[in-house]
XYZ file of C-alpha atoms in Angstrom:
62
model
C 101.760 103.411 75.865
C 101.611 106.719 77.732
C 104.210 105.680 80.289
C 106.707 108.061 81.814
C 109.598 106.466 83.662
C 110.636 108.129 86.889
C 107.663 110.465 87.060
C 104.782 108.033 87.011
C 102.709 105.890 84.729
C 99.596 107.433 83.211
C 97.885 104.071 82.699
C 98.504 102.984 86.285
C 97.291 106.344 87.583
C 94.106 106.034 85.544
C 93.493 102.473 86.798
C 94.102 103.534 90.406
C 91.779 106.538 90.107
C 89.050 104.368 88.529
C 89.372 101.701 91.239
C 89.235 104.383 93.918
C 86.096 105.934 92.404
C 84.446 102.514 92.085
C 85.224 101.695 95.720
C 83.723 104.969 96.924
C 80.594 104.378 94.846
C 80.043 100.679 95.542
C 82.528 99.508 98.169
C 82.083 98.945 101.876
C 83.153 102.497 102.804
C 81.300 102.582 106.141
C 82.716 99.187 107.135
C 86.276 100.247 106.275
C 85.847 103.515 108.179
C 84.709 101.570 111.254
C 87.662 99.175 110.913
C 90.044 102.131 110.715
C 88.492 103.724 113.793
C 88.794 100.454 115.715
C 92.445 100.096 114.661
C 93.209 103.636 115.838
C 91.521 102.927 119.176
C 93.246 99.548 119.523
C 96.736 98.474 120.546
C 98.293 99.575 117.257
C 96.753 103.046 117.434
C 99.895 104.861 118.596
C 101.977 103.261 115.839
C 99.367 104.117 113.198
C 99.194 107.723 114.375
C 102.992 108.015 114.300
C 103.025 106.617 110.741
C 100.348 109.118 109.711
C 102.329 112.022 111.131
C 105.612 110.794 109.634
C 104.145 110.367 106.145
C 102.465 113.787 106.381
C 105.966 115.172 106.944
C 107.186 113.369 103.818
C 108.735 110.259 105.368
C 108.596 107.099 103.276
C 106.593 104.151 104.659
C 108.712 101.354 106.095
C-alpha cells in the first residue's frame, strides 16, 4: 500500500519521520548529544569526522 520500488517507501518514510519526531519530543536528546560530542573528542573522532565529510560529498557509508 503506497509503496514505490526504487524510489522509496511512503509507509517507511512516514514511520521514520514519526519516530524521529517522537524522539525529539520525548527522547534523551541531551544525553545523545553529549555522547556524540564525547565520541568526536575520543579516539574515533578522526574516523567519524572523515565519515561525516565523505557522506556530505555523497559517498555511501561502509
